[in-house]
Coordinates of C-alpha atoms in Angstrom, one line a residue:
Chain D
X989 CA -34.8 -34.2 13.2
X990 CA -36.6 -30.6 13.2
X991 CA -33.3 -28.2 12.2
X992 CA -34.1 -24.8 14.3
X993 CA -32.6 -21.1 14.3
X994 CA -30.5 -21.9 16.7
X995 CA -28.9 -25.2 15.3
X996 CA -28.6 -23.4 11.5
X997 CA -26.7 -20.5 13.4
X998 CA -24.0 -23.2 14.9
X999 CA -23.7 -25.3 11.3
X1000 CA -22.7 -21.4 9.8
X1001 CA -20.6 -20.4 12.3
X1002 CA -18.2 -23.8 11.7
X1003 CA -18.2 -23.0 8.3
X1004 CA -14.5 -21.8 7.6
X1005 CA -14.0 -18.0 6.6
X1006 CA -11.2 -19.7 4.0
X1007 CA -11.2 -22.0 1.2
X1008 CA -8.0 -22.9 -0.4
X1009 CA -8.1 -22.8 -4.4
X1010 CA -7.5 -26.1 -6.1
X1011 CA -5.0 -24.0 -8.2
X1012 CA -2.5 -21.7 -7.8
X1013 CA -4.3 -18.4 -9.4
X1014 CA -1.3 -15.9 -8.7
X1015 CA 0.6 -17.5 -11.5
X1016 CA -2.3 -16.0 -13.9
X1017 CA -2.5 -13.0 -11.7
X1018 CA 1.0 -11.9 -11.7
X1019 CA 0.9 -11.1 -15.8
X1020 CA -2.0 -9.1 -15.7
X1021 CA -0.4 -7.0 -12.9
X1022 CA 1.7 -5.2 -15.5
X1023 CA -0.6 -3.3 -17.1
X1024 CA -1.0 -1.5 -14.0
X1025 CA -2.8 1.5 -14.8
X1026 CA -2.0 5.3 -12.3
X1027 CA -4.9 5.7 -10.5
X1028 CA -6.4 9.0 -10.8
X1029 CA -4.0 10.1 -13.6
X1030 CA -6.3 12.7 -14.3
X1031 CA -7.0 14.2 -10.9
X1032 CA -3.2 14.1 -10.2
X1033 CA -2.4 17.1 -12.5
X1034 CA -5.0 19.2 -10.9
X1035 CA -3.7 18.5 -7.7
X1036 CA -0.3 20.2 -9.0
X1037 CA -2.1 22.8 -10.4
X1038 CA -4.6 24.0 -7.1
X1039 CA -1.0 23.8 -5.2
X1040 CA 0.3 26.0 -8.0
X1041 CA -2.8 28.3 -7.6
X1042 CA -3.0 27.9 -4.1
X1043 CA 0.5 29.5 -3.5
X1044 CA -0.7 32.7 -6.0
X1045 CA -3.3 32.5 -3.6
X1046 CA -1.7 32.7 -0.3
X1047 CA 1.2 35.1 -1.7
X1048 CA -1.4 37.4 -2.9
X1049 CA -3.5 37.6 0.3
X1050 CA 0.1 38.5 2.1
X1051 CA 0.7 41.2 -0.5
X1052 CA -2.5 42.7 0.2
X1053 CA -2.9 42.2 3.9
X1054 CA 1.0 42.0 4.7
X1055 CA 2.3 45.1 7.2
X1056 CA 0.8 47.9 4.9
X1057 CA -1.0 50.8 7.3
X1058 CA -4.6 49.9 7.6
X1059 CA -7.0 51.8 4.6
X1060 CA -4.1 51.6 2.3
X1061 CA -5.0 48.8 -0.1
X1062 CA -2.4 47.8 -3.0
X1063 CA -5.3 47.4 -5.4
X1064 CA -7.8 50.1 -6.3
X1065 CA -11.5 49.7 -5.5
X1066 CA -13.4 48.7 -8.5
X1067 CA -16.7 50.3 -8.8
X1068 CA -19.0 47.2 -8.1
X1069 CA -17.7 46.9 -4.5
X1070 CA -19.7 50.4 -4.3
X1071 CA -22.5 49.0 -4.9
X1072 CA -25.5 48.5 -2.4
X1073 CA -26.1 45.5 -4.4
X1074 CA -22.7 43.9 -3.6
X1075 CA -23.3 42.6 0.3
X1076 CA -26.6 40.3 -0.9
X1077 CA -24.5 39.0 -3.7
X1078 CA -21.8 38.2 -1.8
X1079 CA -23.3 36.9 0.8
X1080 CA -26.1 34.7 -1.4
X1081 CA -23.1 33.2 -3.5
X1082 CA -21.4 32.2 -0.1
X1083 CA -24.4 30.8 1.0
X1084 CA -24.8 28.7 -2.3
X1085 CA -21.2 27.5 -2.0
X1086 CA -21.7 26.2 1.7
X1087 CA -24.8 24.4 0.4
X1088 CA -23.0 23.2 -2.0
X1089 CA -19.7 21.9 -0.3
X1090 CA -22.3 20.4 2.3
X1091 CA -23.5 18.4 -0.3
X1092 CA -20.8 16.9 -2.2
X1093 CA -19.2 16.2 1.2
X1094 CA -22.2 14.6 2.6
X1095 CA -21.9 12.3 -1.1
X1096 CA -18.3 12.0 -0.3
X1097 CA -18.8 10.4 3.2
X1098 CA -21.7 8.5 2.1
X1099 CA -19.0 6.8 -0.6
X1100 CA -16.4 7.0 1.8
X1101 CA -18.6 4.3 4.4
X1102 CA -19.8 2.3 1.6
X1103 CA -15.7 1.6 0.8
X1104 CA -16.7 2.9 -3.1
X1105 CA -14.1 5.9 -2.2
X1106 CA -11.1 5.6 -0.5
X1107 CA -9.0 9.1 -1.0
X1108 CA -5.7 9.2 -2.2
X1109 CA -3.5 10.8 0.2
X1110 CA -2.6 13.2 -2.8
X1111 CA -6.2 14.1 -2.9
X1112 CA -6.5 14.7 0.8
X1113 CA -3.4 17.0 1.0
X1114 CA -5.1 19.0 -2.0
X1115 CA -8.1 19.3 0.0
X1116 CA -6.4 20.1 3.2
X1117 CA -4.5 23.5 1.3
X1118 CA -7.7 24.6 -0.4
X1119 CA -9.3 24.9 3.5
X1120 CA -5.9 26.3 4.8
X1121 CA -6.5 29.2 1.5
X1122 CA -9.9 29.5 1.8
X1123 CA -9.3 30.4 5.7
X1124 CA -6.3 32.8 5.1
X1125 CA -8.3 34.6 2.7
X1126 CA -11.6 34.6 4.9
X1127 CA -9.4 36.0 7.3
X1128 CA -7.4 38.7 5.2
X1129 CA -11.2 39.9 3.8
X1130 CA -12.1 40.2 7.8
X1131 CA -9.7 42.9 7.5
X1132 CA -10.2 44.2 4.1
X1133 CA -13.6 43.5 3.8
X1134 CA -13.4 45.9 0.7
X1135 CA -10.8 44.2 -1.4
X1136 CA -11.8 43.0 -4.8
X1137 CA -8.3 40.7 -5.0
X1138 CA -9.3 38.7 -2.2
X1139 CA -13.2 38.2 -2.7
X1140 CA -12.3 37.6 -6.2
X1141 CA -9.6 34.8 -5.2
X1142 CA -11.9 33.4 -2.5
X1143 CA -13.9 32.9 -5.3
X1144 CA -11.6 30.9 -7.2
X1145 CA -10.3 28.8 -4.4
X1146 CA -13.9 27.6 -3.8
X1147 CA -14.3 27.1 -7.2
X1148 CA -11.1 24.8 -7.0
X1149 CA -13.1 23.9 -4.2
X1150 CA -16.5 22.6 -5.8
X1151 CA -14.5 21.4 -9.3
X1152 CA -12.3 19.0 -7.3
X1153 CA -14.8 17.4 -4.6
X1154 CA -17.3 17.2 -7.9
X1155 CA -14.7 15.5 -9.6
X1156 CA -13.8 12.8 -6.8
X1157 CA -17.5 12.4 -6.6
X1158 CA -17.7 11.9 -10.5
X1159 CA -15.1 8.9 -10.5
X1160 CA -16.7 7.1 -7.1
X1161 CA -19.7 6.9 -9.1
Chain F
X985 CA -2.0 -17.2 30.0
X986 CA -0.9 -13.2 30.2
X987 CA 2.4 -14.2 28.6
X988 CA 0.9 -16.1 25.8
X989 CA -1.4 -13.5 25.6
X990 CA 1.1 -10.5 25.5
X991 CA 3.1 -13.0 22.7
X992 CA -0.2 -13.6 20.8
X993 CA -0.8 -9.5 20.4
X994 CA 3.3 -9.1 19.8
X995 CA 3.0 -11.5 16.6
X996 CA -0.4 -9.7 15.6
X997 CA 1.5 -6.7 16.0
X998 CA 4.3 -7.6 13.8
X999 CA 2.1 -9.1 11.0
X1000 CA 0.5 -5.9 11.3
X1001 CA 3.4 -4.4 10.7
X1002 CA 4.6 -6.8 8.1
X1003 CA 1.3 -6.2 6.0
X1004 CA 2.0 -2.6 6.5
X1005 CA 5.1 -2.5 4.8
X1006 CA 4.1 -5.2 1.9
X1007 CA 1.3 -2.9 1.1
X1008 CA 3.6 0.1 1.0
X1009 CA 6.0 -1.6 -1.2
X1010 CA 3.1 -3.1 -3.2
X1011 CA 1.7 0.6 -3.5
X1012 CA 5.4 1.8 -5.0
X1013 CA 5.4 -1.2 -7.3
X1014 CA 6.4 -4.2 -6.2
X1015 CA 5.0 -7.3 -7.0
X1016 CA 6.9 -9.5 -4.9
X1017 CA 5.3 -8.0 -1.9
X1018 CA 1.8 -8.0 -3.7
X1019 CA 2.0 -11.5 -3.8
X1020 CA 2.3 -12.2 -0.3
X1021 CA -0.2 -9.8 0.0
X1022 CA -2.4 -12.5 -2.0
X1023 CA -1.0 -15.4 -0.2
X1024 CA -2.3 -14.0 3.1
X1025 CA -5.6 -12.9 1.9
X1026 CA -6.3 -15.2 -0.8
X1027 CA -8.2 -18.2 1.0
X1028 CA -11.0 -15.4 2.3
X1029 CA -11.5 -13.9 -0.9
X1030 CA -12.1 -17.4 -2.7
X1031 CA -14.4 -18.7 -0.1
X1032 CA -16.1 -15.6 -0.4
X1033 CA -16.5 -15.5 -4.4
X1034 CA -17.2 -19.8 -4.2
X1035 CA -20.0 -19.3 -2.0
X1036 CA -21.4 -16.1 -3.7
X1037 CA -21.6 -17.8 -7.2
X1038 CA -23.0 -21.1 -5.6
X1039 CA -19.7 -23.2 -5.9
X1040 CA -18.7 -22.5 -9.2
X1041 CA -15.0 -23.1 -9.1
X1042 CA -13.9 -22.1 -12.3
X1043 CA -16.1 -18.6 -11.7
X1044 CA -14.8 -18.0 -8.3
X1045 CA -11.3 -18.8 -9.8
X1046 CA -11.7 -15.7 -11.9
X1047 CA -13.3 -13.7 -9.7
X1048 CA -10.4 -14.2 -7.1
X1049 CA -8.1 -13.3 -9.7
X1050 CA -9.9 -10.1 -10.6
X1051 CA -10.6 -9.3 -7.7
X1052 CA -6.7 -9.1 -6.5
X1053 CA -6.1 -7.5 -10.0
X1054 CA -7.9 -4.4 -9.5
X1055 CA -6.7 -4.8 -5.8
X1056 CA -3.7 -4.2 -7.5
X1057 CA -5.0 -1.5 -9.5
X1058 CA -6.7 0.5 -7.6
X1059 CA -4.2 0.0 -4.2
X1060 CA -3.3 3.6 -4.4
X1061 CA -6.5 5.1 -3.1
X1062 CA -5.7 2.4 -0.2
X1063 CA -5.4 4.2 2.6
X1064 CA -3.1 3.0 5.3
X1065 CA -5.9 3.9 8.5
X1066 CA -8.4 1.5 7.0
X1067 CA -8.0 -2.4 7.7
X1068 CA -6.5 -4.1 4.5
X1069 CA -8.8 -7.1 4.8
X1070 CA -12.1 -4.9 4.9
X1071 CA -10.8 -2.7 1.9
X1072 CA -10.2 -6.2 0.3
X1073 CA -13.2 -7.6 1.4
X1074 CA -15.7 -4.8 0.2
X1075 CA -13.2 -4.4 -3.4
X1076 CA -14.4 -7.8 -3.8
X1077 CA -18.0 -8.5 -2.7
X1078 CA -18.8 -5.6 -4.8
X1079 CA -16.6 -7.0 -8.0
X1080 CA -19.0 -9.9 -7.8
X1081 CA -22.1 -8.1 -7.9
X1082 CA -21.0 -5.8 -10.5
X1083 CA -20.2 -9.2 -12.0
X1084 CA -23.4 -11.0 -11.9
X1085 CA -25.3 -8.1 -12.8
X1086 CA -23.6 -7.5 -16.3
X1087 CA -24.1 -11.1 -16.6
X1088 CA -27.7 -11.6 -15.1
X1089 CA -29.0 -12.3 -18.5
X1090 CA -26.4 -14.6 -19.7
X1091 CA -26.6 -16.4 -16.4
X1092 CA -30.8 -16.5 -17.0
X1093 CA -29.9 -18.2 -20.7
X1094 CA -27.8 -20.8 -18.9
X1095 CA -30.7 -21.4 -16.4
X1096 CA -33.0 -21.8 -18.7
X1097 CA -31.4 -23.9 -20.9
X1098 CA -29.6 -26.3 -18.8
X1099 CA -31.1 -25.0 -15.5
X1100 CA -33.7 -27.4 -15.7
X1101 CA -32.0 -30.9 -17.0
X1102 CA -29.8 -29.8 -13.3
X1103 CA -32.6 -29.5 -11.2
X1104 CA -34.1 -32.9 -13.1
X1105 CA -30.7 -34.3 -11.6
X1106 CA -30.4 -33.2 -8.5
X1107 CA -29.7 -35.3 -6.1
X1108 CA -31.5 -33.3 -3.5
X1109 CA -34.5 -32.7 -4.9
X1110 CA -34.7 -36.4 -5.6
X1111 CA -33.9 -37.6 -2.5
X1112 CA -35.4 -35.2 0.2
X1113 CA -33.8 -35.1 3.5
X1114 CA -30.5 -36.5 2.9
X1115 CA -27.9 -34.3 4.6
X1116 CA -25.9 -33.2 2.4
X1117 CA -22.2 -31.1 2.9
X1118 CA -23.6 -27.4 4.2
X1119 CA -21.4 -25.7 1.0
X1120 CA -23.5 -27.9 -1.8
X1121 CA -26.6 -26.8 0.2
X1122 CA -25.5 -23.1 -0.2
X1123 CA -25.0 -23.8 -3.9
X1124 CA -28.3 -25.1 -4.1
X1125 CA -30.0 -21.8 -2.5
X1126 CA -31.8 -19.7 -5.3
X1127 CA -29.0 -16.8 -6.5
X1128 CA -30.7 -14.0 -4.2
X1129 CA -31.1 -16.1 -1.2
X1130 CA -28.1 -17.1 -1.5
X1131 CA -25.7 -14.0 -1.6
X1132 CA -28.0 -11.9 1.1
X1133 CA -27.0 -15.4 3.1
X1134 CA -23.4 -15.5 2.2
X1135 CA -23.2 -11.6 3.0
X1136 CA -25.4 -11.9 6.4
X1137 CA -24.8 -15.1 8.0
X1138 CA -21.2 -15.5 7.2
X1139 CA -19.9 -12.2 6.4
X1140 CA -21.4 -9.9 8.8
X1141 CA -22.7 -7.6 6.7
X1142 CA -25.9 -5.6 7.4
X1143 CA -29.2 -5.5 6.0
X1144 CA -29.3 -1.6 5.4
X1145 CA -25.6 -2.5 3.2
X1146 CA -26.7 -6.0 1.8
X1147 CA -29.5 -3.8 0.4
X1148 CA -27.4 -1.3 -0.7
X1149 CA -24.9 -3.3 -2.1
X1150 CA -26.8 -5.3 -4.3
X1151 CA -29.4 -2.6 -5.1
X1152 CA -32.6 -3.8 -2.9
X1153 CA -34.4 -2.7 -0.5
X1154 CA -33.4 -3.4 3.1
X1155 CA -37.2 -4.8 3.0
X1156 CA -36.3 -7.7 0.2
X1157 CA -32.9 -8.1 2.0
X1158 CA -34.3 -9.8 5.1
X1159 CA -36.9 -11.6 2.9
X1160 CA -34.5 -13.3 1.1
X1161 CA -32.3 -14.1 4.4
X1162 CA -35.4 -15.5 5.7
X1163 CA -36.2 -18.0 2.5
X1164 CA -32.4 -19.1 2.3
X1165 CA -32.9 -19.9 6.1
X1166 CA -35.7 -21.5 6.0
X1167 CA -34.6 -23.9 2.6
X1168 CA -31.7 -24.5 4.7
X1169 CA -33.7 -26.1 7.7
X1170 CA -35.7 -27.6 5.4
X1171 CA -33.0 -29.8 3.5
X1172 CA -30.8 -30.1 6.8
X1173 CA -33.4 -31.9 8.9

């Protein structure tokens, strides 16, 4: 008898999608459970640390935005806002940083659908405040487009940013 | 049939629901809820590691296990919007490639060595034709063949992630498929 395509196909379907152990393996499972190690130990503190730097963030971009009269900012204007050279720096490091998140979230995803990364909720909150920051202060520099403070803690929130979604990257891989 | 049907989805509902709540328990902790975790999932993640190493008991044995121990491990990044069994499922297929790799050139020792004095006794290759139990014939499919089989044919998996999975191209993926096919038909007729 010819076996054919069709004929293979049936004989794999009916094959069963369990198998029983001869052996019960939990009983040499169970003692190696103990050693349970915490899972992202080391991105756990840095989570504590951008909420830490997160609320300096946030406070600070009330501070300087808050209800003060428009043109009177709480920090003085350094001299390198002044300069001509300032808006195509500014605007070239933004640029870099959007390339740059694109990327390691693009590497993310890819993980993410290959099951190699599955966020911790911890992670995800962390993720979710940076954007929250990084939009308040987007939004406070639409006002003060001047401010030193807030381009200089936009700066560090993306850097949070970058350091984290690098790091998730870093231990998928 | 729409009341059996409305009671079937009420108990999948409730397992669900049960699951949910061993794997939050499991995720605080507690091993007792791990463990019906592995009752419930343990049969697919054995038949899966059996027929990956070619019905190797004692291997798939300790596969299973490690596979449910870094289950274990790594159950915190589980999160509870993704289907338990596929998280499980994809923990383990790529456990035992991981596996095989670090030992591809142990395993290539052992083929050598006693490799051949197997084949010299194998029953199939002796006797042609005889139709043997469709697992031993899947143990019998040369290592390749044989996963990209396991992974396609049973499993469901893709091409594009067999290939990706196992570190070849999409290309050598359906190669392989076809020659564990084709052996298949070959020893089955």
């Amino acid at each position: 008898m010819n076996f054919n395509d069709k004929q293979l196909d049936r004989v794999l379907d009916n094959l069963s999608p369990e198998l029983t152990p001869q052996r019960d393996l939990w009983v040499d499972i169970e003692p190696r459970l103990e050693d349970r190690p915490q899972h992202h130990a080391g991105l756990r503190t840095p989570v504590w640390a951008i909420a830490v730097s997160l609320l300096l963030c946030v406070s600070v971009v009330w501070w300087q935005v808050g209800d003060r009269p428009a043109g009177q900012s709480a920090v003085p204007l350094p001299d390198q806002l002044v300069d001509a050279d300032f808006p195509r720096q500014w605007a070239e490091q933004q640029q870099a940083y959007a390339t740059e998140i694109r990327s390691l979230s693009r590497m993310i995803s890819d993980l993410e659908d290959r099951q190699k990364l599955i966020l911790p909720d911890g992670i995800q909150q962390g993720l979710s405040g940076i954007l929250a920051a990084e939009h308040s202060i987007s939004k406070a520099i639409m006002q003060r487009p001047q401010s030193d403070l807030l381009t200089r803690k936009l700066s560090e929130v993306q850097a949070i940013h970058v350091s984290l979604l690098r790091r998730v990257v870093a231990e998928a891989v | 049939m729409l009341v059996l049907l409305s009671q079937v989805t009420q108990e999948k509902a409730v397992s669900q629901q049960t699951e949910s709540q061993w794997i939050s328990d499991a995720k605080a902790g507690d091993r007792a809820a791990f463990e019906q975790l592995y009752r419930g999932h343990v049969g697919r993640v054995y038949a899966l590691c059996l027929r990956m190493v070619g019905g190797q008991v004692s291997v798939a044995e300790e596969l299973t296990q490690d596979a449910f121990v870094r289950a274990w491990q790594k159950l915190a990044r589980f999160e509870s919007r993704a289907r338990f069994s596929t998280w499980l499922h994809r923990l383990t297929v790529n456990l035992v490639l991981d596996d095989r790799r670090s030992q591809a050139k142990r395993l290539k020792q052992e083929l050598h060595s006693d490799g051949h004095q197997e084949r010299a006794a194998d029953p199939l290759r002796r006797r042609p034709g005889i139709c043997m139990d469709l697992e031993q014939l899947l143990a019998r499919l040369p290592e390749q063949a044989r996963r990209v089989l396991v992974l396609h044919d049973i499993e469901g998996y893709k091409h594009r992630e067999i290939g990706e999975q196992m570190g070849i191209a999409e290309g050598s993926s359906k190669a392989h498929l076809y020659r564990a096919r084709q052996l298949l038909k070959e020893w089955m007729a």
